[in-house]
Coordinates of C-alpha atoms in Angstrom, one line a residue:
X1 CA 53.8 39.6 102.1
X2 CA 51.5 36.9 103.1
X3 CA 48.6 37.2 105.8
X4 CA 48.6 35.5 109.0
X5 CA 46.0 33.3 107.3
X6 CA 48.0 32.5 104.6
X7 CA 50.9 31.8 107.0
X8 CA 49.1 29.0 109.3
X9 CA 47.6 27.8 105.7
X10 CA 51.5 27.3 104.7
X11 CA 52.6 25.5 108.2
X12 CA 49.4 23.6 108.1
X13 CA 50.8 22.0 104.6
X14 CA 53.9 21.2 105.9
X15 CA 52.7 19.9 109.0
X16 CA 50.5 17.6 106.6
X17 CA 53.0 16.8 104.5
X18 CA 55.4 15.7 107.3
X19 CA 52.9 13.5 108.2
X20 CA 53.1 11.8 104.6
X21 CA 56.9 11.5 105.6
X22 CA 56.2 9.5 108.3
X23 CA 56.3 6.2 106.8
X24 CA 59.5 6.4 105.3
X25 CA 61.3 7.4 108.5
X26 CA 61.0 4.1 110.6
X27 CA 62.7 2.6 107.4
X28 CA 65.2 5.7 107.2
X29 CA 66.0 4.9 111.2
X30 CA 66.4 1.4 110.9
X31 CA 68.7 2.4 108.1
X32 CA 70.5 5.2 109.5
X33 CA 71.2 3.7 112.6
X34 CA 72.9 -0.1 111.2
X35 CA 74.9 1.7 108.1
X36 CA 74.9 5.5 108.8
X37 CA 74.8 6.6 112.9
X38 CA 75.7 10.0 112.4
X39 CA 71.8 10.7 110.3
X40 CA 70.0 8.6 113.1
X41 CA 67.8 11.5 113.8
X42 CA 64.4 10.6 112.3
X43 CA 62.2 9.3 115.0
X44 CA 64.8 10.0 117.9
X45 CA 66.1 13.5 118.3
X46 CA 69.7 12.5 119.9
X47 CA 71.8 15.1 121.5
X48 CA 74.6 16.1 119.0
X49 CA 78.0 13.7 120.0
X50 CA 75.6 11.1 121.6
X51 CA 77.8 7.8 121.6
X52 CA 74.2 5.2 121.7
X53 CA 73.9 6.2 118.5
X54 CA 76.4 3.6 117.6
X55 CA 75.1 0.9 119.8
X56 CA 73.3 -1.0 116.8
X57 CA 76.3 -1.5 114.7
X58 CA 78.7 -4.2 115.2
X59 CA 80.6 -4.2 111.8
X60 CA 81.5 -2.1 109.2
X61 CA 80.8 -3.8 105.5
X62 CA 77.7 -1.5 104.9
X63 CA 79.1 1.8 105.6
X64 CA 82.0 0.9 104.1
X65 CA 80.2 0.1 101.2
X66 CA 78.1 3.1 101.2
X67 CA 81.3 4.7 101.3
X68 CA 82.8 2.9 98.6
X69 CA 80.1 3.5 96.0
X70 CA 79.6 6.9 96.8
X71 CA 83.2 7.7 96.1
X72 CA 83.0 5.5 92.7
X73 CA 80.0 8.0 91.5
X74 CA 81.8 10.6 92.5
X75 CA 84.6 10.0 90.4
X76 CA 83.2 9.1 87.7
X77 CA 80.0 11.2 87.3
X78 CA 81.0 14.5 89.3
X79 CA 84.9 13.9 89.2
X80 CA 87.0 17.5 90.2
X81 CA 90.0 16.5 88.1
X82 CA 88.2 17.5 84.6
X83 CA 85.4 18.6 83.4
X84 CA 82.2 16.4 83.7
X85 CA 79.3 17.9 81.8
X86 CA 79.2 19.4 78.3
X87 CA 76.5 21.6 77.0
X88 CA 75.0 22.6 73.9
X89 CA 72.1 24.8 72.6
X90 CA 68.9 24.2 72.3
X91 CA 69.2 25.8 68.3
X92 CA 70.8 23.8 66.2
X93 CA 72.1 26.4 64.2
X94 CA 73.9 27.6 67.2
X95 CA 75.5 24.3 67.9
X96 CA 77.0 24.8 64.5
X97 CA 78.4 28.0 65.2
X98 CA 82.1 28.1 65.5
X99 CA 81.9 31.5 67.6
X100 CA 79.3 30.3 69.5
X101 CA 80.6 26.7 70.3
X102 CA 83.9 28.1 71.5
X103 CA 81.8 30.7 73.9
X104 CA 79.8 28.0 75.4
X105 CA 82.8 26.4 75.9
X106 CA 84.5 28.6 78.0
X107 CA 81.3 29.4 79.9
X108 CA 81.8 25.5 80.7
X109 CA 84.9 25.9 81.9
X110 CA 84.8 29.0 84.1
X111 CA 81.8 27.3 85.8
X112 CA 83.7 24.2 86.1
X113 CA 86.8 26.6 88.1
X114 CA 83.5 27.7 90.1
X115 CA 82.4 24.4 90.9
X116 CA 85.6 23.4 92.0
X117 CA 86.6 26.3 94.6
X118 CA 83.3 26.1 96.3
X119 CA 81.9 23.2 98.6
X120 CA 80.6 21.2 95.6
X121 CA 83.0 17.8 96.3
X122 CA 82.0 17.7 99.9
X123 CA 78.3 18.0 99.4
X124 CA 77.5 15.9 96.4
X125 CA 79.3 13.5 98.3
X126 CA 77.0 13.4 100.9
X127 CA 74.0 13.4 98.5
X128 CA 75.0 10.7 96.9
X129 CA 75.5 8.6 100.2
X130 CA 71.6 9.8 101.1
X131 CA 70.7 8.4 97.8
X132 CA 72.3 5.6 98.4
X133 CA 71.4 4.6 101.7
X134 CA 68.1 6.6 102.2
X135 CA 66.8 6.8 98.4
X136 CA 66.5 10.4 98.2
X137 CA 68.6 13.6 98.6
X138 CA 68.2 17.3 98.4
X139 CA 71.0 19.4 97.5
X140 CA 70.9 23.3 97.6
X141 CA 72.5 25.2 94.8
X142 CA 72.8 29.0 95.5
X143 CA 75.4 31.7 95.8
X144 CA 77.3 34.5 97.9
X145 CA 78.2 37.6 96.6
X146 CA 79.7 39.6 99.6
X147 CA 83.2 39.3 98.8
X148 CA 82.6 38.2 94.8
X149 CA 80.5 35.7 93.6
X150 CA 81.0 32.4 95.1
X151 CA 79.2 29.4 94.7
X152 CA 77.7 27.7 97.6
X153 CA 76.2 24.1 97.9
X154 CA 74.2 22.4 101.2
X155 CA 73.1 19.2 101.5
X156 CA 69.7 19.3 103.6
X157 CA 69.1 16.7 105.9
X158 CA 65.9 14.2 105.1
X159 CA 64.4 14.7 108.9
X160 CA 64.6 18.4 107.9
X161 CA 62.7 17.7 104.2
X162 CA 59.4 17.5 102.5
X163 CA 58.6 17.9 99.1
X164 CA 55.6 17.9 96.6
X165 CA 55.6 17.3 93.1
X166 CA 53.6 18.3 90.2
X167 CA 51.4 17.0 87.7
X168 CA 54.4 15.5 85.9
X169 CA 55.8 14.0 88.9
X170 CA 58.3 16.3 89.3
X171 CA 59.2 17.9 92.5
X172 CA 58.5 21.5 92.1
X173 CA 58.0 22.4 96.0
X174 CA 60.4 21.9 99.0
X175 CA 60.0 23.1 103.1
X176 CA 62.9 23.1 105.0
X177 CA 62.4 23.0 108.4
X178 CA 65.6 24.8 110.3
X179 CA 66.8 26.2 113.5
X180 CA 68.8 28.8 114.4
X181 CA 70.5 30.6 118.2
X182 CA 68.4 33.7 118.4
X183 CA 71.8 35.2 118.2
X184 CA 72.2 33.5 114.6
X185 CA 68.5 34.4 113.7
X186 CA 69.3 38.1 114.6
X187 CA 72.7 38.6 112.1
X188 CA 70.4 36.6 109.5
X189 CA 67.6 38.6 109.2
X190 CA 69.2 42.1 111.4
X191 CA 66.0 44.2 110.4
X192 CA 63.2 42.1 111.4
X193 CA 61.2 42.3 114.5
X194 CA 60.7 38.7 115.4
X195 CA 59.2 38.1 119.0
X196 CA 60.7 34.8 119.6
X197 CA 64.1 36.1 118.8
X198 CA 64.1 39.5 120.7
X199 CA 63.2 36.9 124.0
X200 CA 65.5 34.6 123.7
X201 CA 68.3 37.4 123.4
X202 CA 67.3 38.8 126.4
X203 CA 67.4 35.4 127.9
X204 CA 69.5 33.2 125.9
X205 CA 70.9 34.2 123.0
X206 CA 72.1 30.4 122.7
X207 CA 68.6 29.3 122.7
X208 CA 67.2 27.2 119.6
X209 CA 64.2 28.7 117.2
X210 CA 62.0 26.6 114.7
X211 CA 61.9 28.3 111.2
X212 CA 60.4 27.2 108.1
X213 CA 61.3 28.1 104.6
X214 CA 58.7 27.1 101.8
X215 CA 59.7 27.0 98.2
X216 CA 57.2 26.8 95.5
X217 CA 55.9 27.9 92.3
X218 CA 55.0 31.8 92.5
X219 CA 51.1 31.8 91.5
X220 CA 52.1 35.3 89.7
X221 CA 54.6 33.9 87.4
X222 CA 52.8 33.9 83.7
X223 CA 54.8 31.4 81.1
X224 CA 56.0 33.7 77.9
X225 CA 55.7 37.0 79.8
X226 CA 58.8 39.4 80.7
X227 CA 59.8 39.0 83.7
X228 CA 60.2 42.7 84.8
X229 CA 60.1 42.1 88.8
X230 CA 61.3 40.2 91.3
X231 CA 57.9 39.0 92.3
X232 CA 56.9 37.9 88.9
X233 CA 59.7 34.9 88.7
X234 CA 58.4 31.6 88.8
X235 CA 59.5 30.3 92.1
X236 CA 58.7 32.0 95.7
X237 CA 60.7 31.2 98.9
X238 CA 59.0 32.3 102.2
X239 CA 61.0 32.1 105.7
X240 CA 58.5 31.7 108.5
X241 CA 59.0 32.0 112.5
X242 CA 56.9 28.9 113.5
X243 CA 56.1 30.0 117.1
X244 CA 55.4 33.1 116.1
X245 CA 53.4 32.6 112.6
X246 CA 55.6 35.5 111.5
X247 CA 56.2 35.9 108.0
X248 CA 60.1 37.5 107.7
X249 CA 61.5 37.0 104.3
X250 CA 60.2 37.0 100.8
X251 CA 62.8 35.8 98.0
X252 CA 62.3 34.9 94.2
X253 CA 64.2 33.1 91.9
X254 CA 64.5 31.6 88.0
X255 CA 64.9 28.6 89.1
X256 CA 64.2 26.0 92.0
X257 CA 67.6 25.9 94.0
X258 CA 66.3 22.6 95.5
X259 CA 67.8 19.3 93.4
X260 CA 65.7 16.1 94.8
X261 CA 67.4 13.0 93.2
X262 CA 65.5 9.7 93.8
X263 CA 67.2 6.3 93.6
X264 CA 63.9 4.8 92.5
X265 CA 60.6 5.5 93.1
X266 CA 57.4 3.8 92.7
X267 CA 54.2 4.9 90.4
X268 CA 52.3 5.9 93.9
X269 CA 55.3 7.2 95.9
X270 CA 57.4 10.9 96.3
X271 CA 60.0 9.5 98.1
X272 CA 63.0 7.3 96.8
X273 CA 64.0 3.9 97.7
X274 CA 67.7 3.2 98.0
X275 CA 69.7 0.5 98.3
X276 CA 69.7 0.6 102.3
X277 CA 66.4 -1.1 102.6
X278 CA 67.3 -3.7 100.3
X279 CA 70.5 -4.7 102.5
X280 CA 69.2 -4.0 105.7
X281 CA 67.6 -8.0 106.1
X282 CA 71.4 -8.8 105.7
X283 CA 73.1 -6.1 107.7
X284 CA 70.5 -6.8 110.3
X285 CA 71.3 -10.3 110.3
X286 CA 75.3 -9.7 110.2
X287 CA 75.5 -7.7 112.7
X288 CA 73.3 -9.8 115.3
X289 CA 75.8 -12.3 114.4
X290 CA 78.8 -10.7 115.3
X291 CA 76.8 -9.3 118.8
X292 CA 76.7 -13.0 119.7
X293 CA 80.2 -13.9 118.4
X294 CA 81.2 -11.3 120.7
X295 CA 79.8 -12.7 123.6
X296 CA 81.0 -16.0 123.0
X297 CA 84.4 -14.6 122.1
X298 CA 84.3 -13.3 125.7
X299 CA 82.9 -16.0 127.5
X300 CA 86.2 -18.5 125.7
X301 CA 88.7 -15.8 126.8
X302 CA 86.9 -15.3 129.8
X303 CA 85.0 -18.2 130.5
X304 CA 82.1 -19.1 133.0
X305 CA 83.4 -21.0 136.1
X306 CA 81.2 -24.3 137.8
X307 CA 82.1 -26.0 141.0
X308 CA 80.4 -27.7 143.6
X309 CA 78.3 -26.9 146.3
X310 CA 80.1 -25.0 148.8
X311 CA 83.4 -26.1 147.6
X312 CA 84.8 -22.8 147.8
X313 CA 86.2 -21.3 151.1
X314 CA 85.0 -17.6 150.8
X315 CA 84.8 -15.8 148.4
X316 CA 85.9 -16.6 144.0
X317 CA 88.4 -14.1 143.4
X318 CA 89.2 -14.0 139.1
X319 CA 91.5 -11.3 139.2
X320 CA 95.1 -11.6 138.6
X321 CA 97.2 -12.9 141.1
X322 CA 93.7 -13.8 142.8
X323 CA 93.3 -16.5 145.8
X324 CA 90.5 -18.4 146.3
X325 CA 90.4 -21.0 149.0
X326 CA 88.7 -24.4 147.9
X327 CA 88.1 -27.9 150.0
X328 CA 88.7 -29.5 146.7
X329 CA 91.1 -28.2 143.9
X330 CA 88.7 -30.4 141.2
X331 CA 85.6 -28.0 142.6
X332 CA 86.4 -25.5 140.4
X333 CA 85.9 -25.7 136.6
X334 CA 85.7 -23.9 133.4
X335 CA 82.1 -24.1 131.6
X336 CA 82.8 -25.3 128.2
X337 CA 82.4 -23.0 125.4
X338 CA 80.5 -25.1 122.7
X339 CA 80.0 -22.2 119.9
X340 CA 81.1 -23.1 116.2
X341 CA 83.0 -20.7 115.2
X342 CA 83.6 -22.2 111.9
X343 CA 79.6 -22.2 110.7
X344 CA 79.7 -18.3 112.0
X345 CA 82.5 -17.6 110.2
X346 CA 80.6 -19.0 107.3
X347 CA 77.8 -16.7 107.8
X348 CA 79.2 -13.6 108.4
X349 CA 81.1 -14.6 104.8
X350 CA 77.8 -15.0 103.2
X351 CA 76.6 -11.9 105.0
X352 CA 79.4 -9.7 103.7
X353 CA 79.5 -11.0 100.1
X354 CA 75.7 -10.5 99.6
X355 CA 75.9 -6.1 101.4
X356 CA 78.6 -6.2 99.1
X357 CA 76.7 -7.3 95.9
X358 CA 73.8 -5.0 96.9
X359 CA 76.1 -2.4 96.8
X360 CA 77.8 -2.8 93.7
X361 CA 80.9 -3.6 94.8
X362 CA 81.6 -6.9 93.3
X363 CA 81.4 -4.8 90.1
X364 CA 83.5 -2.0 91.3
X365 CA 86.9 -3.9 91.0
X366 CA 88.6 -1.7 88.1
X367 CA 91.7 -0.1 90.2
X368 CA 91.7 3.9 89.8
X369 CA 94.9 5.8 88.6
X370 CA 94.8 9.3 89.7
X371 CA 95.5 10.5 85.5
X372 CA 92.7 9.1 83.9
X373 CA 92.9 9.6 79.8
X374 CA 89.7 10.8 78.7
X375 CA 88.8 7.3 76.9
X376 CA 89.3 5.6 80.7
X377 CA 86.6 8.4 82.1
X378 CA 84.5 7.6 79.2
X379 CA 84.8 4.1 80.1
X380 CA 84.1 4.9 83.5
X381 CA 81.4 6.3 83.1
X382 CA 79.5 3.9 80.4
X383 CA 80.2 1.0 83.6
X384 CA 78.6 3.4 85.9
X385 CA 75.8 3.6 83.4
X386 CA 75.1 0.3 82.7
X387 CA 75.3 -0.5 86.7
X388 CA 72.7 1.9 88.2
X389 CA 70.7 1.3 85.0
X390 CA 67.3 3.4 85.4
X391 CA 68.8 5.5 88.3
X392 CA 71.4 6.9 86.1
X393 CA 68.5 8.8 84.0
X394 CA 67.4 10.0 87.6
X395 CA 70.2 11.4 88.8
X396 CA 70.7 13.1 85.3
X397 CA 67.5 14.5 85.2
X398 CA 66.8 15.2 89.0
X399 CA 70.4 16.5 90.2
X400 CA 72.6 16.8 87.7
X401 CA 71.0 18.7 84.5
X402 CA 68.7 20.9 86.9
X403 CA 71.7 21.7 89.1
X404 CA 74.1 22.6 86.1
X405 CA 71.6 24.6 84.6
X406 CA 71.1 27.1 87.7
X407 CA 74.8 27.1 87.7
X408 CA 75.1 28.8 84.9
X409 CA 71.7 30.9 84.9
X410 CA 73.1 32.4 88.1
X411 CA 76.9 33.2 87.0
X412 CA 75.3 34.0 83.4
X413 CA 73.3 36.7 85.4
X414 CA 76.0 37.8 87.8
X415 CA 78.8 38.7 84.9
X416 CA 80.7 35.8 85.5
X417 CA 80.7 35.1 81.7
X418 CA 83.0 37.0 78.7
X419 CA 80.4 38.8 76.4
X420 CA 78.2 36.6 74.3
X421 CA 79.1 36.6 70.6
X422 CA 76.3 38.4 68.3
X423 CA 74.8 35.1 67.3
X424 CA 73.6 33.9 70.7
X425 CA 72.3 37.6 72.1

């Protein structure tokens, strides 16, 4: 367990590194609240069901089109209908091994029956949309084991995130920042003595606690020794109580359960840029021009009314079946609407085509079949390839081979597996 100095040593880094965060998140607002509302939580914390969240968007193309590519590299990359990954060892012997080959293979596909019966599809569905969008995603991979072993996925929220990488610029530590009811806080951690929480259940149980959970490499791990405790794996995982600088859990693993995908970074930056900030000029500009089609729409169903002075007896009643007394029937007039709706209809065209291109979906026009032959996926997936280009090596090497490789680390290590042939023990 860590000191108290330790502790405020560890929130101080976060802190620190949150700051870091900063000037990604007035890009990740703007982003969030023209193509994604429901994530608008950066800068702003909005109660939960808060409708002015919406307020900024007046049409649909970019979502949609978030939408739309999401579900493309979902199908084709992470598709639930057949197996996506293959594997192989690291000995070439091995992969020449009949015995072993078909063991490997069936380790594939009981994970694959894992994957599949957990909350895999929903979350790497929302990862890919942060990518997408924000530029970066972080995706939990862990597991339950009260009632069996059972795979679990989360998708963390970015405003919840920070990360630090290591010498090879790859992210090795990761702070989530959560809160839970004292009441939730209490059946998480039932044994621990946690000020904050033993209040607030006096008080209100419903009341919300700041915890942080830092993940990193363990300083005690040694590369090429057994590993013959807990504490001597090579990642750490510490749960703090914030207001009370209260260490209350210590947990070690084999691997990082974090995956942090980045769409594209630069040589001097952590965090990913997606395709959000590239579209938002557009969407920006789109959807100010439907806010002012709107009010011109309104003003030629409803238009503005001119007359002359004191021309009208009372008062000007516009409601149906309204009468309004007038000296002169000609005082009264409709203001001309003068807007062109054919040059904003030309715009918004413009507008649409070019989200749309940003997004890939010009290129996305091959119609799915819910049977796809194993040639199609292939297909499929060389198209997917060649259009994310350099971010298809990313999310290889930064979600997908990291997140397999824990899959089977943990069910290897939990019995989920037949027993290994001679060769490969």
């Amino acid at each position: 367990m860590q000191s108290r100095d330790q502790i405020q040593l560890e929130v101080k880094r976060f802190d620190n590194l949150k700051t870091w965060r900063k000037n990604w998140e007035t890009d990740w607002e703007q982003i969030a609240l023209m193509m994604m509302p429901w994530r608008a939580d950066f800068i702003t914390q909005r109660s939960p069901g808060d409708r002015h969240r919406y307020r900024h968007q007046y049409d649909g193309t970019a979502p949609n089109a978030i939408d739309v590519l999401s579900g493309h590299m979902h199908t084709n990359l992470t598709s639930p209908s057949m197996r996506w990954f293959e594997m192989e060892y690291r000995q070439d012997e091995l992969n020449d091994n009949d015995a072993a080959k078909e063991w490997l293979e069936e380790c594939g596909d009981r994970m694959m029956g894992a994957i599949n019966d957990s909350n895999f599809v929903v979350s790497i569905g929302e990862t890919y949309e942060d990518l997408i969008a924000f530029g970066t995603g972080c995706l939990e991979t862990g597991q339950r084991t009260e009632d069996g072993f059972e795979l679990v996925f989360r998708l963390h929220p970015l405003n919840t995130v920070v990360i630090s990488e290591d010498h090879n610029r790859r992210v090795d530590t990761v702070y989530i920042e959560a809160q839970y009811t004292a009441r939730q806080a209490k059946a998480k951690w039932p044994e621990a003595r946690i000020p904050k929480v033993e209040q607030a259940l006096k008080q209100a149980p419903d009341r919300k606690i700041t915890f942080l959970r830092a993940v990193k490499p363990n300083p005690k791990y040694k590369p090429g020794l057994k590993i013959e405790r807990p504490d001597q794996r090579p990642i750490m995982a510490t749960w703090i109580c914030k207001g009370d600088l209260l260490e209350i859990e210590e947990q070690f693993y084999y691997e990082l359960p974090y995956q942090v995908p980045r769409w594209k970074t630069s040589s001097a930056e952590i965090w990913g840029h997606g395709l959000g900030i590239k579209a938002i000029p557009d969407v920006m500009t789109l959807n100010e021009s439907k806010r002012l089609a709107l009010r011109s729409w309104e003003k030629a169903i409803d238009p503005p009314l001119m007359g002359e002075a004191d021309g009208i007896i009372g008062d000007l009643h516009l409601e149906a079946g309204g009468y309004t007394k007038c000296r002169d029937t000609n005082a009264i007039k409709p203001l001309a609407d003068q807007a062109n709706w054919q040059a904003h209809q030309l715009n918004v065209e413009d507008m649409r085509s070019s989200i749309q291109s940003i997004f890939f979906i010009d290129q996305l026009i091959v119609p799915e079949r819910p049977n796809q032959t194993a040639t199609e996926v292939t297909i499929r997936y060389e198209m997917m390839q060649k259009m994310l280009g350099s971010t298809m090596g990313r999310l290889q090497s930064e979600l997908l081979d990291p997140m397999i490789q824990r899959v089977f680390n943990m069910m290897f290590r939990a019995g989920q597996f037949g027993e290994p042939p001679q060769e490969v023990k």
